[in-house]
mmCIF file of C-alpha atoms and ligand atoms in Angstrom:
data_model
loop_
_atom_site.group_PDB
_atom_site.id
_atom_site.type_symbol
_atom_site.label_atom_id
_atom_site.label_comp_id
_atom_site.label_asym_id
_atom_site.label_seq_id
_atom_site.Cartn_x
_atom_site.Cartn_y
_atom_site.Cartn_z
ATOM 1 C CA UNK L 9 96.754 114.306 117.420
ATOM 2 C CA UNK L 10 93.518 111.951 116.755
ATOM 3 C CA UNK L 11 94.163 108.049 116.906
ATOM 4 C CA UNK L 12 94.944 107.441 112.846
ATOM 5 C CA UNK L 13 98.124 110.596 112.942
ATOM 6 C CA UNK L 14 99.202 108.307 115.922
ATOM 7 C CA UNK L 15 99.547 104.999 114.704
ATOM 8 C CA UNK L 16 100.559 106.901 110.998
ATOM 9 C CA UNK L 17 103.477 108.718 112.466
ATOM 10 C CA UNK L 18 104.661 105.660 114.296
ATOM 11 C CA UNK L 19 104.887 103.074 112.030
ATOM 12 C CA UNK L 20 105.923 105.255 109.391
ATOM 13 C CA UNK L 21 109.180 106.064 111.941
ATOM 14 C CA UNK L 22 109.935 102.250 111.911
ATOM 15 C CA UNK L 23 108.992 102.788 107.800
ATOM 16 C CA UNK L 24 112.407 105.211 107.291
ATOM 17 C CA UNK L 25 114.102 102.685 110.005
ATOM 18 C CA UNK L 26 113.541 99.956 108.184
ATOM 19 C CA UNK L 27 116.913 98.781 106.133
ATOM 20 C CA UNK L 28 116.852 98.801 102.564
ATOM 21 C CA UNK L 29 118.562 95.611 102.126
ATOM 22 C CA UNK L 30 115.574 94.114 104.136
ATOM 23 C CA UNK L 31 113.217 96.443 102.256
ATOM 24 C CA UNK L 32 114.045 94.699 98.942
ATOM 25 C CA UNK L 33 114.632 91.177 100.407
ATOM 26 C CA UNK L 34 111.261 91.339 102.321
ATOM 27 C CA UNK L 35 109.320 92.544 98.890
ATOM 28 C CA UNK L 36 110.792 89.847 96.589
ATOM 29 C CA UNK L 37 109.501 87.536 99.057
ATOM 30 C CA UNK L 38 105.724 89.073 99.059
ATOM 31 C CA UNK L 39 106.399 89.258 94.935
ATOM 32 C CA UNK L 40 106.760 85.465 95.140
ATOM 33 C CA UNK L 41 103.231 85.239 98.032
ATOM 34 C CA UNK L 42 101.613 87.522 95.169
ATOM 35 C CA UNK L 43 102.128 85.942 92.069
ATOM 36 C CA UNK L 44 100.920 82.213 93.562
ATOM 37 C CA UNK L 45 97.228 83.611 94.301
ATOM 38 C CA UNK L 46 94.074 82.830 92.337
ATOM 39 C CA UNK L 47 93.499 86.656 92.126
ATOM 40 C CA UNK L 48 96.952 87.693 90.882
ATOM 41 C CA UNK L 49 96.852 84.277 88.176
ATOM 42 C CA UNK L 50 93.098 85.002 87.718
ATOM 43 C CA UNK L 51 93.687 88.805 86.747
ATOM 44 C CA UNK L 52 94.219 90.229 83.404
ATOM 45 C CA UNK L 53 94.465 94.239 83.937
ATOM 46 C CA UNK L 54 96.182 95.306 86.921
ATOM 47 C CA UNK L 55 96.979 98.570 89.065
ATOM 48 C CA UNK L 56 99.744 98.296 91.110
ATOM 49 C CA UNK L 57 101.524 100.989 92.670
ATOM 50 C CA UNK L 58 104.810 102.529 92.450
ATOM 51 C CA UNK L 59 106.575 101.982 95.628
ATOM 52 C CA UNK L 60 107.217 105.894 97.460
ATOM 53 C CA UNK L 61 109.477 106.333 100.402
ATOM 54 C CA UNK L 62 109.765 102.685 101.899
ATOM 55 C CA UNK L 63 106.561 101.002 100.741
ATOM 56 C CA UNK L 64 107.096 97.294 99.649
ATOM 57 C CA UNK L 65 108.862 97.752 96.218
ATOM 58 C CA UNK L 66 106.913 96.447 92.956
ATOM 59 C CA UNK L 67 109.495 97.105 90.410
ATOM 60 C CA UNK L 68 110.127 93.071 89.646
ATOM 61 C CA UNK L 69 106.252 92.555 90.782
ATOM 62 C CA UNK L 70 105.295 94.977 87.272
ATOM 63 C CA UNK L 71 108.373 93.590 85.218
ATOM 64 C CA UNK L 72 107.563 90.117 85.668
ATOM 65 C CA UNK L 73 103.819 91.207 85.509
ATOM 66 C CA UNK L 74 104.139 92.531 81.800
ATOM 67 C CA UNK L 75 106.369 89.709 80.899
ATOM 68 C CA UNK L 76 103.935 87.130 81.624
ATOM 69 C CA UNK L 77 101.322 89.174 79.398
ATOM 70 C CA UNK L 78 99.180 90.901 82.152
ATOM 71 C CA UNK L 79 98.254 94.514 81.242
ATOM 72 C CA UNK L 80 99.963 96.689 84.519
ATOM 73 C CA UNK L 81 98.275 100.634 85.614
ATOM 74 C CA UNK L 82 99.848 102.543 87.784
ATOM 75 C CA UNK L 83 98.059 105.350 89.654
ATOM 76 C CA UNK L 84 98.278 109.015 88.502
ATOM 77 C CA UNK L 85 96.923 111.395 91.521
ATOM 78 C CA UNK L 86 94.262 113.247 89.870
ATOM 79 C CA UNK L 87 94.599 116.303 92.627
ATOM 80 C CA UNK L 88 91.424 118.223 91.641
ATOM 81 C CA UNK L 89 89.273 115.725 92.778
ATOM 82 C CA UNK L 90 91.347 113.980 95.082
ATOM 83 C CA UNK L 91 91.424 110.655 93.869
ATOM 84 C CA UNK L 92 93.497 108.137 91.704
ATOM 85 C CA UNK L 93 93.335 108.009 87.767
ATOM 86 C CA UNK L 94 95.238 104.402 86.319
ATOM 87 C CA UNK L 95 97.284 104.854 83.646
ATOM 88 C CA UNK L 96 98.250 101.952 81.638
ATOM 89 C CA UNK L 97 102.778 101.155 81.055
ATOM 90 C CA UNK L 98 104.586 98.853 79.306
ATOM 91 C CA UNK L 99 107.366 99.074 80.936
ATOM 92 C CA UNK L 100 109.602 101.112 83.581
ATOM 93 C CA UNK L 101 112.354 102.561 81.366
ATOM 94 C CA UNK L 102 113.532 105.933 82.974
ATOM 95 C CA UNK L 103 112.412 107.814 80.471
ATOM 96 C CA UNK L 104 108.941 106.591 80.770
ATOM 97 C CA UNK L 105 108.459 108.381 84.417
ATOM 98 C CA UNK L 106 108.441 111.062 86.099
ATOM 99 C CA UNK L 107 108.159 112.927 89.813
ATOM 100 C CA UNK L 108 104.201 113.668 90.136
ATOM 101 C CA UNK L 109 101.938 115.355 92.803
ATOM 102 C CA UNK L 110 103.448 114.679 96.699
ATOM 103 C CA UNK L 111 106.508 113.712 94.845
ATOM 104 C CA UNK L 112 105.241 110.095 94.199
ATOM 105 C CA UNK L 113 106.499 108.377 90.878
ATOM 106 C CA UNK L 114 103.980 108.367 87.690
ATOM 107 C CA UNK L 115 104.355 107.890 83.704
ATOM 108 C CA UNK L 116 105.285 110.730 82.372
ATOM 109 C CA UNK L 117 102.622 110.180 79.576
ATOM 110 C CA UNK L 118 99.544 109.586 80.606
ATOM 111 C CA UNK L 119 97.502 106.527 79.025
ATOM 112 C CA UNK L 120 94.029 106.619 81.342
ATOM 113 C CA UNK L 121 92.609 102.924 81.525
ATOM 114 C CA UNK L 122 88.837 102.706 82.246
ATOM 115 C CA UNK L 123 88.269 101.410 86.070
ATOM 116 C CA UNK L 124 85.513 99.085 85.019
ATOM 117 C CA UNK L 125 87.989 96.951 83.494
ATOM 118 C CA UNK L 126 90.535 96.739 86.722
ATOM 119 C CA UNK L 127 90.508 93.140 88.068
ATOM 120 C CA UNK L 128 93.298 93.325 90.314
ATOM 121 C CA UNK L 129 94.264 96.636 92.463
ATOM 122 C CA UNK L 130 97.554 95.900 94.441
ATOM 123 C CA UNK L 131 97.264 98.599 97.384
ATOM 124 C CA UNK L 132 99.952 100.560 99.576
ATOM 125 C CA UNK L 133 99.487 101.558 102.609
ATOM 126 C CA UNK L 134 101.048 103.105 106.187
ATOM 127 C CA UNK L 135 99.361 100.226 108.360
ATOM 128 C CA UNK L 136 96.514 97.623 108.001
ATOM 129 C CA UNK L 137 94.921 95.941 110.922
ATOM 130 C CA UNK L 138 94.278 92.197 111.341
ATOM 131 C CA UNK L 139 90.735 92.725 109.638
ATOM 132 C CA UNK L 140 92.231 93.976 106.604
ATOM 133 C CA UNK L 141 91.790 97.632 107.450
ATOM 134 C CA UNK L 142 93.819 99.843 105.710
ATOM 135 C CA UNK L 143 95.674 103.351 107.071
ATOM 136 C CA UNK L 144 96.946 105.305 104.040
ATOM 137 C CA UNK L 145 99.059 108.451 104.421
ATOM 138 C CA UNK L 146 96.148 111.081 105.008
ATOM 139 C CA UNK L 147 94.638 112.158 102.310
ATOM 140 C CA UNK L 148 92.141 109.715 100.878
ATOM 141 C CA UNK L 149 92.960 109.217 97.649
ATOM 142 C CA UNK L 150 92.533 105.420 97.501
ATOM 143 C CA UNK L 151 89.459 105.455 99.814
ATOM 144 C CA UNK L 152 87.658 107.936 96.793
ATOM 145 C CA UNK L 153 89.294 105.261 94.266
ATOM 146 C CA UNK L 154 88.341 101.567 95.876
ATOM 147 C CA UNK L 155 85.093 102.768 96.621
ATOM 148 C CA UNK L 156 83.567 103.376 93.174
ATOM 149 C CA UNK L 157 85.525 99.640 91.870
ATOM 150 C CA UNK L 158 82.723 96.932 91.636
ATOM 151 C CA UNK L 159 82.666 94.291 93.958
ATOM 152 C CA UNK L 160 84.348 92.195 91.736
ATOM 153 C CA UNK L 161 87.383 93.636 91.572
ATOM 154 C CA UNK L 162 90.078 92.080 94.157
ATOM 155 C CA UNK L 163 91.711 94.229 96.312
ATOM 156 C CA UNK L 164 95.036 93.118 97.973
ATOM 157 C CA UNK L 165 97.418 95.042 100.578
ATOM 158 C CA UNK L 166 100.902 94.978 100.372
ATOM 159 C CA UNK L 167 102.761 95.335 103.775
ATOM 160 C CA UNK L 168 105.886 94.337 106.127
ATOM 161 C CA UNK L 169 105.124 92.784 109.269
ATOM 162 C CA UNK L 170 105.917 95.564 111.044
ATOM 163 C CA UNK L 171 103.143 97.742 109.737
ATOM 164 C CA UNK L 172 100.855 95.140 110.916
ATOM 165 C CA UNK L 173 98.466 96.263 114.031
ATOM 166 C CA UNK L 174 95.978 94.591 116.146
ATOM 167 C CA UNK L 175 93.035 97.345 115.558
ATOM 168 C CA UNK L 176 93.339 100.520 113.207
ATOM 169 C CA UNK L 177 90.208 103.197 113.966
ATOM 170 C CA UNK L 178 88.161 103.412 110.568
ATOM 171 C CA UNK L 179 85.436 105.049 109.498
ATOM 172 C CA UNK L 180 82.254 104.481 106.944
ATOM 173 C CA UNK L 181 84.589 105.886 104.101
ATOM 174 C CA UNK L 182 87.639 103.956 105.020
ATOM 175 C CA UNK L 183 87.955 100.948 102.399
ATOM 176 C CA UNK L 184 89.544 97.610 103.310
ATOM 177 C CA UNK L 185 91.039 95.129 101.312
ATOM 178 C CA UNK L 186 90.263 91.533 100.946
ATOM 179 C CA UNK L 187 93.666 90.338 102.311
ATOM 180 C CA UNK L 188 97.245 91.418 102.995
ATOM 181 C CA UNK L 189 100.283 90.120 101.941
ATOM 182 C CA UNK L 190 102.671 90.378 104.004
ATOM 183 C CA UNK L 191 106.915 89.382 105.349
HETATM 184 N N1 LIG J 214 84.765 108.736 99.395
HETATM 185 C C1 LIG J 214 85.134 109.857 100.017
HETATM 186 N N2 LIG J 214 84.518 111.030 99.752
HETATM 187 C C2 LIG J 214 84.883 112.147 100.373
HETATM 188 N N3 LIG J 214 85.864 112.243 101.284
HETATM 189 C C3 LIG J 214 86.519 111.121 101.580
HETATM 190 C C4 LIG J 214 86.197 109.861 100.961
HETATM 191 N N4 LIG J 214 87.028 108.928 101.456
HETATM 192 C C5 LIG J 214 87.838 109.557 102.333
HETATM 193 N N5 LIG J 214 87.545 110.866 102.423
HETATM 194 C C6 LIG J 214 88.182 111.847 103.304
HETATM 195 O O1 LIG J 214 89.567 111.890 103.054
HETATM 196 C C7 LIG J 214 90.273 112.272 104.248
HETATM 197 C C8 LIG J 214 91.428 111.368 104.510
HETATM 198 O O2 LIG J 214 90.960 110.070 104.891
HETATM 199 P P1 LIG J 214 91.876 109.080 105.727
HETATM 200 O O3 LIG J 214 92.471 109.769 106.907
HETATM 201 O O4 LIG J 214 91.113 107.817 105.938
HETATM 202 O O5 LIG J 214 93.051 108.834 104.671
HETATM 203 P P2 LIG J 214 93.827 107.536 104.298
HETATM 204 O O6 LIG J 214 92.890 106.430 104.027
HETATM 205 O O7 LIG J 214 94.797 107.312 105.384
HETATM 206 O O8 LIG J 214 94.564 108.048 103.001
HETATM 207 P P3 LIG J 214 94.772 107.444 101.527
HETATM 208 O O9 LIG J 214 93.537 106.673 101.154
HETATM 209 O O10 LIG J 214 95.018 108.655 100.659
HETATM 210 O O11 LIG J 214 95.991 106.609 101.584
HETATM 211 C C9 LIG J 214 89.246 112.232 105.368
HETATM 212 O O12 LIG J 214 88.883 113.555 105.664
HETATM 213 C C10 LIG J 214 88.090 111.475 104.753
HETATM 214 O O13 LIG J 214 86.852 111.842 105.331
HETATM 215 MG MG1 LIG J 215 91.129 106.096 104.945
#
């Protein structure tokens, strides 16, 4: 097993560990760490995520979002060429979603948004290291997606402490972020 399925497999065991009680406790507070940055008050068009197997949750992060006006995406896994395609929502009724490729969440209609016009992307991840590394589950889908965003767009990681480590092993295709937010 190389370095990245070693660190993946263990933090994602503390992941399924972790209580979800604390899960939703811990993600209201990064909601609150989100919503008082320049690049969350700065941005009009968002992609956030929606949260699969233990990730921090955004439910009340994209409610409040779309109540305050900002225009939410959520990623649609585009599996033919391996990357992410944003789809825009208005809202997270039931009947809006669906169960999608890897059994992630997505709209059920989908409502592409041009990437040129993303200011915000609000990324999940396994780990991230102290330099704002990121270790996704495997398959590069966000590393083919952040790469072709201009350098404009703000990129921020969503994490609990716990999936915090000193030094993750990346590579020239691996994308950071420019910070994570994190309790
Ligand atoms: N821009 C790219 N073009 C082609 N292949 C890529 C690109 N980015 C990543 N890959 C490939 O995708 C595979 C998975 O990469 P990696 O292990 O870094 O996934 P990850 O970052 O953990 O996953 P994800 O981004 O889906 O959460 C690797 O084989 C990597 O070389
Ligand atoms: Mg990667």
């Amino acid at each position: 097993m190389d370095d990245k399925q070693k660190i993946r497999k263990e933090i994602l065991k503390k992941t399924k560990a972790y209580k979800e009680e604390l899960r939703l406790r811990k993600s209201l507070l990064i909601k609150n760490k989100l919503f008082k940055t320049k690049e969350f008050k700065e941005a009009e068009n968002i992609l956030f995520y929606l949260a699969f197997k233990g990730e921090v949750e955004t439910r009340k992060m994209i409610e409040d979002s779309l109540k305050i006006g900002k225009t939410v995406l959520v990623p649609v896994c585009d599996m033919k060429r391996k990357t992410i395609v944003p789809s825009k929502i208005s809202n997270l009724f039931k009947e809006e979603l669906c169960i999608g490729s890897y059994g992630i969440e997505r709209p059920r209609k989908i409502r592409s948004f041009s990437a040129k016009d993303i200011d915000l992307v609000i990324v999940p991840a396994v780990a991230f290291d102290k330099y704002n590394n990121r270790l996704g589950r495997g398959k590069g889908y966000y590393d083919r997606f952040l790469k072709k965003l201009s350098s404009r767009v703000k990129k921020i990681g969503l994490a609990f402490k716990f999936q915090i480590v000193d030094r993750l092993p990346v590579n020239l295709l691996d994308q950071p972020v420019d910070r994570v937010i994190t309790a």
